[in-house]
Amino acid sequence: MKRVVIVEDEELVRRGIVMTVDWQSVDCAVVGEAADGAEGLEVIRREKPELVVTDIKMPRMDGIELLRQLRAEGNPAAVILLTAYSDFSYAQAAVKLGAVDYLLKPFHDGELEEAVRRLAGPEGAGETGEAPAGAKSRYVMEAMRYVSEHYAEPDMSIAQVAESLGLSEGHLSHVFKRETGRTLGSYITEYRIGRARELLKDCRSKVYEVAELVGYRDITYFSATFKRVAGVTPSEVQGKGKGKS
């Protein structure tokens, strides 16, 4: 049974990963948890897990630096990185350091378990510098990069992403779904909503302005999509932001 350590600064998210993921179904057991990378490094050194699931953006030490430290120490643990919205530069750094997967939060039921199942194969990058088994392929990484650069364009489509990569829409869609467990269309939607959620934390931004900034012309459609993906309304996210100010 693989030993797992969870590193996540949001307590509710961390407890959710510990308690609701079906670890037994993937032959794993959580042996430790931490609220930031620095604390996580100590827990990992003590517990010696085979798998680390860590958020990227955290106080004190982020997930990329945690992964860098582990590799510098010669720690071969498989690492799955989590982030609220995709960032290609983070993804590149993660793969170069030997991360085995990269999941966009909020991930859906079964996605983390599926990522663990994809761990079969050598862990860590080989001498050739190739990405480890389970890591996203170049086409998927490039598709993510395209989305991160063009998400604000209302007319961005799967066809445009595929054309930018010189692939057919069908082939890219198949590869993306196979490697990420989600459709490219849902990834684009979740990326936009993730960006919107970050923008809405600035309570000076109006909902319709944020909608336009992430590629939505129709405020009603944006609000309905936001509620479906995020589980809360744009106004509720703004209200929480005002409460912290």
Coordinates of N, CA and C in Angstrom, one line a residue:
M1 N 0.8 -1.2 0.0 CA 0.0 0.0 0.0 C 0.9 1.3 0.0
K2 N 0.6 2.2 -0.9 CA 1.4 3.4 -1.0 C 1.0 4.4 0.1
R3 N 2.1 5.0 0.7 CA 1.9 6.0 1.8 C 1.8 7.3 1.1
V4 N 0.8 8.1 1.6 CA 0.5 9.4 0.9 C 0.6 10.6 1.9
V5 N 1.2 11.7 1.5 CA 1.1 12.9 2.3 C 0.4 14.0 1.5
I6 N -0.5 14.7 2.2 CA -1.3 15.8 1.5 C -0.8 17.1 2.0
V7 N -0.4 18.0 1.1 CA 0.0 19.4 1.5 C -0.9 20.4 0.8
E8 N -1.7 21.1 1.6 CA -2.7 22.0 1.1 C -3.0 23.1 2.1
D9 N -2.9 24.4 1.8 CA -3.0 25.4 2.8 C -4.5 25.7 3.2
E10 N -5.5 25.3 2.3 CA -6.9 25.5 2.6 C -7.3 24.3 3.4
E11 N -7.7 24.5 4.7 CA -8.0 23.4 5.6 C -9.2 22.6 5.1
L12 N -10.2 23.2 4.6 CA -11.4 22.5 4.2 C -11.1 21.6 3.0
V13 N -10.3 22.2 2.0 CA -9.9 21.4 0.9 C -9.0 20.2 1.3
R14 N -8.1 20.5 2.2 CA -7.1 19.4 2.7 C -7.9 18.3 3.3
R15 N -8.8 18.7 4.2 CA -9.6 17.6 4.9 C -10.5 16.9 3.9
G16 N -11.0 17.6 2.9 CA -11.8 16.9 1.9 C -11.0 15.9 1.1
I17 N -9.8 16.2 0.8 CA -8.9 15.3 0.1 C -8.6 14.1 1.0
V18 N -8.3 14.3 2.2 CA -8.0 13.2 3.1 C -9.2 12.3 3.4
M19 N -10.4 12.9 3.5 CA -11.6 12.2 4.0 C -12.4 11.6 2.9
T20 N -12.5 12.3 1.7 CA -13.5 11.9 0.7 C -12.9 11.2 -0.5
V21 N -11.6 11.3 -0.7 CA -11.0 10.5 -1.8 C -11.0 9.1 -1.4
D22 N -11.3 8.2 -2.3 CA -11.3 6.7 -2.0 C -9.9 6.2 -2.1
W23 N -9.1 6.5 -1.1 CA -7.7 6.0 -1.1 C -7.5 4.5 -1.2
Q24 N -8.4 3.8 -0.5 CA -8.3 2.4 -0.4 C -8.4 1.8 -1.8
S25 N -9.3 2.4 -2.7 CA -9.5 1.8 -4.0 C -8.3 1.9 -4.9
V26 N -7.3 2.8 -4.5 CA -6.1 2.9 -5.3 C -4.9 2.4 -4.5
D27 N -5.2 1.6 -3.5 CA -4.1 0.9 -2.7 C -3.2 2.0 -2.0
C28 N -3.9 3.0 -1.4 CA -3.1 4.1 -0.8 C -3.7 4.3 0.6
A29 N -2.8 4.9 1.5 CA -3.2 5.4 2.8 C -2.6 6.7 3.1
V30 N -3.3 7.7 3.6 CA -2.8 9.0 4.0 C -2.1 8.8 5.3
V31 N -0.8 9.2 5.4 CA 0.0 9.0 6.6 C 0.4 10.4 7.2
G32 N 0.0 11.5 6.5 CA 0.4 12.8 7.0 C -0.2 13.9 6.2
E33 N -0.3 15.1 6.8 CA -0.8 16.2 6.1 C -0.1 17.5 6.6
A34 N -0.1 18.5 5.8 CA 0.5 19.8 6.2 C -0.1 21.0 5.5
A35 N 0.0 22.2 6.1 CA -0.7 23.3 5.6 C 0.2 24.2 4.7
D36 N 1.4 23.9 4.5 CA 2.3 24.6 3.6 C 3.5 23.8 3.2
G37 N 4.3 24.3 2.2 CA 5.4 23.5 1.8 C 6.5 23.2 2.8
A38 N 6.8 24.2 3.6 CA 7.8 24.1 4.6 C 7.4 23.0 5.6
E39 N 6.2 23.0 6.1 CA 5.7 22.0 7.0 C 5.6 20.7 6.3
G40 N 5.2 20.7 5.0 CA 5.1 19.5 4.3 C 6.4 18.8 4.1
L41 N 7.5 19.6 3.9 CA 8.8 19.0 3.7 C 9.2 18.2 5.0
E42 N 8.9 18.7 6.1 CA 9.2 18.0 7.4 C 8.4 16.7 7.5
V43 N 7.1 16.8 7.2 CA 6.3 15.6 7.3 C 6.7 14.6 6.3
I44 N 7.1 15.0 5.1 CA 7.6 14.0 4.1 C 8.9 13.4 4.5
R45 N 9.8 14.2 5.1 CA 11.1 13.6 5.6 C 10.8 12.6 6.7
R46 N 9.8 12.8 7.5 CA 9.5 11.9 8.6 C 8.8 10.7 8.2
E47 N 7.7 10.9 7.3 CA 6.9 9.7 7.0 C 7.3 8.9 5.8
K48 N 8.2 9.6 4.9 CA 8.8 8.9 3.8 C 7.7 8.3 2.9
P49 N 6.7 9.1 2.4 CA 5.7 8.6 1.5 C 6.2 8.2 0.1
E50 N 5.4 7.4 -0.6 CA 5.7 7.1 -2.0 C 5.0 8.1 -2.9
L51 N 3.9 8.8 -2.3 CA 3.2 9.8 -3.1 C 2.9 11.0 -2.3
V52 N 3.1 12.2 -2.9 CA 2.8 13.5 -2.3 C 1.8 14.2 -3.2
V53 N 0.7 14.7 -2.6 CA -0.3 15.5 -3.3 C -0.2 16.9 -2.7
T54 N 0.2 17.8 -3.5 CA 0.4 19.2 -3.0 C -0.2 20.3 -3.9
D55 N -0.7 21.3 -3.2 CA -1.2 22.5 -3.9 C 0.1 23.2 -4.4
I56 N -0.1 24.0 -5.4 CA 1.0 24.8 -5.9 C 1.2 26.1 -5.1
K57 N 0.1 26.9 -5.1 CA 0.2 28.2 -4.4 C -0.1 28.1 -2.9
M58 N 1.0 28.3 -2.1 CA 0.9 28.2 -0.7 C 1.8 29.2 0.0
P59 N 1.5 29.6 1.2 CA 2.4 30.5 1.9 C 3.7 29.8 2.3
R60 N 4.7 30.6 2.6 CA 6.1 30.1 3.1 C 6.8 29.3 2.0
M61 N 6.3 28.2 1.5 CA 6.9 27.5 0.5 C 5.9 26.9 -0.4
D62 N 5.9 27.2 -1.7 CA 4.9 26.7 -2.6 C 5.2 25.3 -3.1
G63 N 4.3 24.7 -3.9 CA 4.4 23.4 -4.3 C 5.6 23.1 -5.2
I64 N 5.9 24.1 -6.0 CA 7.1 23.9 -6.9 C 8.4 23.9 -6.2
E65 N 8.5 24.8 -5.2 CA 9.7 24.8 -4.4 C 9.8 23.5 -3.5
L66 N 8.7 23.1 -3.0 CA 8.7 21.8 -2.3 C 9.2 20.7 -3.1
L67 N 8.7 20.6 -4.4 CA 9.1 19.6 -5.3 C 10.6 19.7 -5.6
R68 N 11.1 20.9 -5.8 CA 12.5 21.2 -6.0 C 13.3 20.7 -4.9
Q69 N 12.9 21.0 -3.7 CA 13.7 20.6 -2.5 C 13.7 19.0 -2.4
L70 N 12.6 18.4 -2.6 CA 12.5 16.9 -2.6 C 13.5 16.3 -3.6
R71 N 13.5 16.8 -4.8 CA 14.4 16.3 -5.8 C 15.9 16.6 -5.5
A72 N 16.2 17.7 -4.9 CA 17.5 18.1 -4.5 C 18.0 17.1 -3.4
E73 N 17.1 16.6 -2.6 CA 17.5 15.7 -1.5 C 17.5 14.3 -2.0
G74 N 17.2 14.1 -3.3 CA 17.2 12.7 -3.8 C 15.9 11.9 -3.5
N75 N 14.9 12.6 -3.1 CA 13.6 12.0 -2.7 C 12.9 11.6 -4.0
P76 N 12.6 10.3 -4.3 CA 11.9 9.9 -5.5 C 10.4 9.8 -5.5
A77 N 9.8 10.4 -4.4 CA 8.3 10.3 -4.3 C 7.6 10.8 -5.5
A78 N 6.6 10.1 -5.9 CA 5.7 10.6 -7.0 C 5.0 11.9 -6.5
V79 N 4.8 12.9 -7.3 CA 4.2 14.1 -6.8 C 3.0 14.5 -7.8
I80 N 1.8 14.7 -7.3 CA 0.7 15.2 -8.0 C 0.4 16.7 -7.5
L81 N 0.5 17.6 -8.5 CA 0.3 19.0 -8.1 C -1.1 19.5 -8.4
L82 N -1.7 20.3 -7.5 CA -3.0 20.9 -7.6 C -2.9 22.4 -7.7
T83 N -3.8 23.0 -8.5 CA -3.8 24.4 -8.6 C -5.2 24.9 -8.9
A84 N -5.5 26.1 -8.4 CA -6.9 26.6 -8.6 C -7.1 27.0 -10.0
Y85 N -6.1 27.4 -10.8 CA -6.3 27.6 -12.2 C -4.9 27.3 -12.9
S86 N -5.0 26.8 -14.1 CA -3.8 26.3 -14.7 C -2.8 27.5 -15.1
D87 N -1.6 27.2 -15.0 CA -0.5 28.2 -15.3 C 0.5 27.4 -16.0
F88 N 0.8 27.7 -17.3 CA 1.7 26.9 -18.1 C 3.1 26.9 -17.6
S89 N 3.6 28.0 -17.0 CA 4.9 28.1 -16.5 C 5.1 27.2 -15.3
Y90 N 4.1 27.1 -14.5 CA 4.1 26.2 -13.4 C 4.1 24.7 -13.9
A91 N 3.3 24.5 -14.8 CA 3.2 23.1 -15.4 C 4.5 22.7 -16.0
Q92 N 5.2 23.6 -16.7 CA 6.5 23.3 -17.3 C 7.5 23.0 -16.2
A93 N 7.5 23.8 -15.1 CA 8.5 23.6 -14.0 C 8.2 22.2 -13.3
A94 N 6.9 21.9 -13.2 CA 6.5 20.7 -12.5 C 7.0 19.5 -13.3
V95 N 6.8 19.5 -14.6 CA 7.2 18.3 -15.4 C 8.7 18.2 -15.4
K96 N 9.4 19.3 -15.5 CA 10.9 19.2 -15.5 C 11.4 18.7 -14.2
L97 N 10.7 18.9 -13.1 CA 11.2 18.4 -11.8 C 10.6 17.0 -11.5
G98 N 9.9 16.5 -12.4 CA 9.4 15.1 -12.3 C 8.1 14.9 -11.6
A99 N 7.2 16.0 -11.7 CA 5.8 15.8 -11.2 C 5.2 14.8 -12.1
V100 N 4.3 13.9 -11.6 CA 3.7 12.9 -12.5 C 2.3 13.3 -13.0
D101 N 1.7 14.3 -12.3 CA 0.4 14.8 -12.9 C 0.2 16.2 -12.3
Y102 N -0.9 16.8 -12.9 CA -1.2 18.2 -12.6 C -2.7 18.4 -12.7
L103 N -3.4 18.6 -11.6 CA -4.8 18.7 -11.6 C -5.3 20.1 -11.3
L104 N -6.4 20.5 -12.1 CA -7.0 21.8 -11.9 C -8.1 21.7 -10.8
K105 N -8.0 22.5 -9.8 CA -9.0 22.6 -8.8 C -10.1 23.5 -9.2
P106 N -11.4 23.3 -8.9 CA -11.8 22.1 -8.1 C -12.0 20.9 -9.0
F107 N -11.3 19.8 -8.6 CA -11.4 18.6 -9.4 C -12.6 17.8 -9.0
H108 N -13.1 17.0 -9.9 CA -14.3 16.3 -9.7 C -14.1 14.9 -9.0
D109 N -15.2 14.3 -8.5 CA -15.1 13.0 -7.9 C -14.4 12.0 -8.8
G110 N -13.5 11.3 -8.3 CA -12.8 10.3 -9.0 C -11.6 10.7 -9.8
E111 N -11.4 12.0 -10.0 CA -10.3 12.5 -10.8 C -8.9 12.3 -10.1
L112 N -8.9 12.5 -8.8 CA -7.6 12.3 -8.1 C -7.3 10.8 -8.1
E113 N -8.3 10.0 -7.8 CA -8.1 8.5 -7.9 C -7.5 8.1 -9.2
E114 N -8.1 8.7 -10.3 CA -7.6 8.3 -11.6 C -6.2 8.8 -11.9
A115 N -5.8 9.9 -11.3 CA -4.4 10.4 -11.5 C -3.5 9.4 -10.8
V116 N -3.9 8.9 -9.6 CA -3.1 7.9 -8.9 C -2.9 6.6 -9.7
R117 N -4.0 6.2 -10.4 CA -4.0 5.0 -11.2 C -3.0 5.2 -12.4
R118 N -2.8 6.4 -12.8 CA -1.9 6.6 -13.9 C -0.4 6.6 -13.5
L119 N -0.2 6.4 -12.3 CA 1.2 6.4 -11.8 C 2.1 5.2 -12.2
A120 N 1.5 4.2 -12.8 CA 2.3 3.0 -13.3 C 3.4 3.5 -14.2
G121 N 4.6 2.9 -13.9 CA 5.7 3.3 -14.7 C 6.8 3.9 -13.9
P122 N 7.9 4.3 -14.4 CA 9.0 4.9 -13.7 C 8.6 6.2 -13.1
E123 N 9.0 6.5 -11.9 CA 8.7 7.8 -11.3 C 10.0 8.7 -11.4
G124 N 9.8 10.0 -11.8 CA 10.9 10.9 -11.9 C 11.4 10.9 -13.3
A125 N 12.0 12.0 -13.7 CA 12.4 12.1 -15.1 C 13.7 11.3 -15.3
G126 N 13.8 10.7 -16.5 CA 15.0 9.9 -16.7 C 16.1 10.7 -17.2
E127 N 17.3 10.1 -17.5 CA 18.5 10.8 -17.9 C 18.2 11.6 -19.3
T128 N 17.3 11.1 -20.1 CA 17.0 11.8 -21.3 C 16.3 13.1 -21.1
G129 N 15.8 13.4 -19.9 CA 15.0 14.6 -19.6 C 13.6 14.5 -20.1
E130 N 13.1 13.3 -20.5 CA 11.7 13.1 -20.8 C 10.8 13.1 -19.6
A131 N 9.6 13.5 -19.8 CA 8.6 13.6 -18.7 C 8.4 12.2 -18.2
P132 N 8.1 12.0 -16.9 CA 7.8 10.7 -16.4 C 6.5 10.1 -16.8
A133 N 6.4 8.8 -16.7 CA 5.1 8.2 -17.1 C 4.0 8.9 -16.3
G134 N 2.9 9.2 -17.0 CA 1.8 9.8 -16.3 C 1.7 11.3 -16.5
A135 N 2.9 11.9 -16.8 CA 2.9 13.4 -17.0 C 2.3 13.8 -18.3
K136 N 1.8 15.0 -18.4 CA 1.1 15.4 -19.6 C 2.0 15.5 -20.8
S137 N 1.5 15.1 -21.9 CA 2.3 15.1 -23.2 C 2.4 16.6 -23.6
R138 N 3.3 16.7 -24.6 CA 3.6 18.1 -25.2 C 2.3 18.7 -25.7
Y139 N 1.5 17.9 -26.4 CA 0.3 18.5 -27.0 C -0.7 19.0 -25.9
V140 N -0.9 18.2 -24.9 CA -1.8 18.6 -23.8 C -1.2 19.9 -23.1
M141 N 0.1 19.9 -22.9 CA 0.7 21.1 -22.2 C 0.6 22.3 -23.1
E142 N 0.8 22.1 -24.4 CA 0.6 23.2 -25.3 C -0.8 23.7 -25.4
A143 N -1.8 22.8 -25.4 CA -3.2 23.2 -25.3 C -3.5 24.0 -24.1
M144 N -3.0 23.6 -22.9 CA -3.1 24.3 -21.7 C -2.5 25.7 -21.8
R145 N -1.4 25.8 -22.4 CA -0.7 27.1 -22.6 C -1.6 28.0 -23.5
Y146 N -2.1 27.5 -24.6 CA -2.9 28.2 -25.5 C -4.2 28.8 -24.7
V147 N -4.8 27.9 -23.9 CA -6.0 28.4 -23.2 C -5.6 29.5 -22.2
S148 N -4.4 29.3 -21.5 CA -4.0 30.4 -20.6 C -3.7 31.7 -21.2
E149 N -3.4 31.7 -22.5 CA -3.0 32.9 -23.2 C -4.2 33.5 -23.9
H150 N -5.3 32.7 -24.2 CA -6.4 33.2 -25.0 C -7.8 33.1 -24.4
Y151 N -7.8 32.8 -23.1 CA -9.1 32.5 -22.4 C -10.0 33.8 -22.4
A152 N -9.4 35.0 -22.5 CA -10.2 36.2 -22.5 C -11.0 36.5 -23.8
E153 N -10.6 35.7 -24.9 CA -11.2 35.9 -26.2 C -12.5 35.1 -26.3
P154 N -13.6 35.8 -26.4 CA -15.0 35.1 -26.5 C -15.1 34.0 -27.5
D155 N -14.4 34.2 -28.6 CA -14.5 33.3 -29.7 C -13.5 32.1 -29.7
M156 N -12.7 32.0 -28.6 CA -11.8 30.9 -28.5 C -12.5 29.6 -28.5
S157 N -12.1 28.6 -29.3 CA -12.8 27.4 -29.4 C -11.8 26.2 -29.4
I158 N -12.3 25.0 -29.3 CA -11.5 23.8 -29.4 C -10.8 23.7 -30.7
A159 N -11.6 24.1 -31.8 CA -11.0 24.1 -33.1 C -9.8 25.0 -33.3
Q160 N -9.9 26.2 -32.6 CA -8.8 27.1 -32.7 C -7.5 26.6 -32.0
V161 N -7.8 26.0 -30.8 CA -6.7 25.4 -30.0 C -6.0 24.3 -30.9
A162 N -6.8 23.4 -31.5 CA -6.3 22.3 -32.3 C -5.5 22.9 -33.5
E163 N -6.0 23.9 -34.2 CA -5.4 24.5 -35.3 C -4.0 25.1 -34.9
S164 N -3.9 25.7 -33.7 CA -2.7 26.3 -33.3 C -1.6 25.2 -33.1
L165 N -2.0 24.0 -32.8 CA -1.1 22.9 -32.6 C -0.9 22.0 -33.9
G166 N -1.6 22.4 -34.9 CA -1.5 21.6 -36.1 C -2.1 20.2 -36.1
L167 N -3.1 20.1 -35.2 CA -3.8 18.8 -35.0 C -5.3 18.9 -35.5
S168 N -5.9 17.8 -35.7 CA -7.3 17.8 -36.0 C -8.0 18.0 -34.6
E169 N -9.2 18.6 -34.7 CA -10.0 18.8 -33.4 C -10.3 17.5 -32.7
G170 N -10.6 16.5 -33.5 CA -10.9 15.2 -33.0 C -9.8 14.5 -32.3
H171 N -8.6 14.6 -32.9 CA -7.4 14.0 -32.3 C -7.0 14.7 -31.0
L172 N -7.0 16.0 -31.0 CA -6.6 16.7 -29.8 C -7.6 16.4 -28.7
S173 N -8.9 16.4 -29.0 CA -10.0 16.1 -28.0 C -9.7 14.7 -27.4
H174 N -9.4 13.8 -28.2 CA -9.2 12.4 -27.8 C -8.0 12.3 -26.8
V175 N -6.9 13.0 -27.2 CA -5.7 12.9 -26.4 C -5.9 13.7 -25.1
F176 N -6.5 14.8 -25.2 CA -6.8 15.6 -24.0 C -7.6 14.9 -23.0
K177 N -8.7 14.2 -23.5 CA -9.6 13.5 -22.6 C -8.9 12.3 -22.0
R178 N -8.1 11.6 -22.8 CA -7.3 10.4 -22.3 C -6.3 10.8 -21.2
E179 N -5.7 11.9 -21.4 CA -4.6 12.2 -20.4 C -5.0 13.0 -19.2
T180 N -6.2 13.7 -19.3 CA -6.6 14.5 -18.2 C -7.9 14.0 -17.5
G181 N -8.6 13.2 -18.2 CA -9.9 12.7 -17.7 C -11.0 13.7 -17.8
R182 N -10.8 14.8 -18.6 CA -11.9 15.7 -18.8 C -11.8 16.2 -20.3
T183 N -12.9 16.7 -20.8 CA -12.9 17.2 -22.1 C -12.1 18.6 -22.2
L184 N -11.6 18.9 -23.4 CA -11.0 20.2 -23.5 C -12.0 21.3 -23.3
G185 N -13.2 21.1 -23.7 CA -14.3 22.1 -23.5 C -14.5 22.4 -22.1
S186 N -14.6 21.3 -21.2 CA -14.8 21.5 -19.8 C -13.5 22.2 -19.2
Y187 N -12.3 21.9 -19.7 CA -11.1 22.5 -19.2 C -11.1 24.0 -19.4
I188 N -11.5 24.4 -20.6 CA -11.6 25.8 -21.0 C -12.6 26.5 -20.0
T189 N -13.7 25.9 -19.8 CA -14.7 26.5 -18.9 C -14.2 26.6 -17.5
E190 N -13.6 25.6 -17.0 CA -13.1 25.6 -15.6 C -11.9 26.6 -15.5
Y191 N -11.1 26.7 -16.5 CA -10.0 27.7 -16.5 C -10.6 29.1 -16.4
R192 N -11.6 29.4 -17.2 CA -12.2 30.7 -17.2 C -12.8 31.0 -15.9
I193 N -13.5 30.1 -15.3 CA -14.2 30.3 -14.0 C -13.2 30.4 -12.9
G194 N -12.1 29.6 -13.0 CA -11.0 29.8 -12.0 C -10.4 31.2 -12.0
R195 N -10.2 31.7 -13.2 CA -9.7 33.1 -13.3 C -10.7 34.1 -12.8
A196 N -11.9 33.8 -13.2 CA -13.0 34.8 -12.7 C -13.1 34.8 -11.2
R197 N -12.9 33.6 -10.6 CA -13.0 33.5 -9.1 C -11.9 34.4 -8.5
E198 N -10.7 34.3 -9.1 CA -9.6 35.1 -8.5 C -9.9 36.6 -8.7
L199 N -10.4 37.0 -9.9 CA -10.7 38.4 -10.1 C -11.8 38.9 -9.2
L200 N -12.8 38.1 -8.9 CA -13.9 38.5 -8.1 C -13.5 38.8 -6.6
K201 N -12.4 38.2 -6.2 CA -11.9 38.5 -4.8 C -11.6 40.0 -4.6
D202 N -11.3 40.6 -5.7 CA -11.1 42.1 -5.7 C -12.5 42.7 -5.8
C203 N -13.1 43.1 -4.6 CA -14.5 43.5 -4.6 C -14.8 44.8 -5.4
R204 N -13.7 45.4 -5.9 CA -13.9 46.6 -6.7 C -14.4 46.2 -8.1
S205 N -14.2 45.0 -8.5 CA -14.6 44.5 -9.9 C -16.0 44.2 -9.9
K206 N -16.7 44.7 -10.9 CA -18.1 44.3 -11.1 C -18.2 43.0 -11.8
V207 N -19.3 42.2 -11.5 CA -19.5 40.9 -12.1 C -19.5 40.9 -13.6
Y208 N -20.1 41.9 -14.2 CA -20.2 41.9 -15.7 C -18.8 42.2 -16.3
E209 N -18.0 43.0 -15.5 CA -16.6 43.3 -16.0 C -15.8 42.1 -15.9
V210 N -15.9 41.3 -14.9 CA -15.1 40.0 -14.7 C -15.6 39.1 -15.8
A211 N -16.9 39.0 -16.1 CA -17.4 38.1 -17.1 C -16.7 38.4 -18.5
E212 N -16.6 39.7 -18.8 CA -16.0 40.1 -20.1 C -14.5 39.8 -20.1
L213 N -13.8 39.9 -18.9 CA -12.4 39.7 -18.8 C -12.0 38.2 -19.0
V214 N -13.0 37.3 -18.8 CA -12.7 35.9 -19.0 C -13.4 35.3 -20.2
G215 N -13.9 36.2 -21.1 CA -14.4 35.7 -22.3 C -15.9 35.4 -22.4
Y216 N -16.7 36.0 -21.5 CA -18.1 35.8 -21.6 C -18.8 37.1 -21.9
R217 N -19.6 37.1 -23.0 CA -20.4 38.3 -23.4 C -21.7 38.3 -22.7
D218 N -22.3 37.2 -22.3 CA -23.6 37.1 -21.7 C -23.5 36.9 -20.2
I219 N -23.8 37.9 -19.4 CA -23.7 37.9 -18.0 C -24.6 36.8 -17.4
T220 N -25.7 36.6 -17.9 CA -26.6 35.6 -17.3 C -26.0 34.2 -17.5
Y221 N -25.5 33.9 -18.7 CA -24.8 32.6 -19.0 C -23.6 32.5 -18.1
F222 N -22.8 33.6 -18.0 CA -21.6 33.5 -17.1 C -22.0 33.2 -15.7
S223 N -23.0 33.8 -15.2 CA -23.4 33.6 -13.8 C -23.9 32.1 -13.6
A224 N -24.6 31.6 -14.5 CA -25.1 30.2 -14.4 C -24.0 29.2 -14.5
T225 N -23.0 29.5 -15.4 CA -21.9 28.6 -15.6 C -21.0 28.7 -14.3
F226 N -20.8 29.9 -13.8 CA -20.0 30.1 -12.6 C -20.6 29.2 -11.4
K227 N -21.9 29.3 -11.2 CA -22.6 28.6 -10.1 C -22.4 27.1 -10.3
R228 N -22.5 26.6 -11.6 CA -22.4 25.2 -11.9 C -21.0 24.7 -11.6
V229 N -20.0 25.4 -12.0 CA -18.6 25.0 -11.8 C -18.1 25.2 -10.4
A230 N -18.3 26.4 -9.9 CA -17.8 26.8 -8.6 C -18.6 26.4 -7.4
G231 N -19.9 26.2 -7.6 CA -20.8 25.8 -6.5 C -21.3 27.0 -5.7
V232 N -20.9 28.2 -6.1 CA -21.4 29.4 -5.5 C -21.6 30.5 -6.6
T233 N -22.3 31.5 -6.3 CA -22.6 32.6 -7.3 C -21.4 33.6 -7.3
P234 N -21.2 34.3 -8.4 CA -20.2 35.3 -8.4 C -20.3 36.3 -7.3
S235 N -21.6 36.7 -7.0 CA -21.8 37.7 -5.9 C -21.4 37.1 -4.5
E236 N -21.6 35.8 -4.3 CA -21.2 35.2 -3.1 C -19.6 35.3 -2.9
V237 N -18.9 35.1 -4.0 CA -17.4 35.1 -3.9 C -17.0 36.6 -3.6
Q238 N -17.7 37.5 -4.3 CA -17.4 39.0 -4.0 C -17.7 39.3 -2.5
G239 N -18.8 38.7 -2.0 CA -19.1 39.0 -0.6 C -18.1 38.5 0.4
K240 N -17.5 37.4 0.1 CA -16.4 36.8 0.9 C -15.2 37.7 0.8
G241 N -14.9 38.3 -0.4 CA -13.8 39.2 -0.5 C -14.0 40.4 0.3
K242 N -15.2 41.0 0.3 CA -15.5 42.2 1.1 C -15.3 41.9 2.6
G243 N -15.7 40.7 3.0 CA -15.6 40.3 4.4 C -14.1 40.3 4.9
K244 N -13.2 40.1 3.9 CA -11.8 40.0 4.3 C -11.1 41.4 4.3
S245 N -11.8 42.3 3.6 CA -11.1 43.6 3.5 C -11.3 44.5 4.7

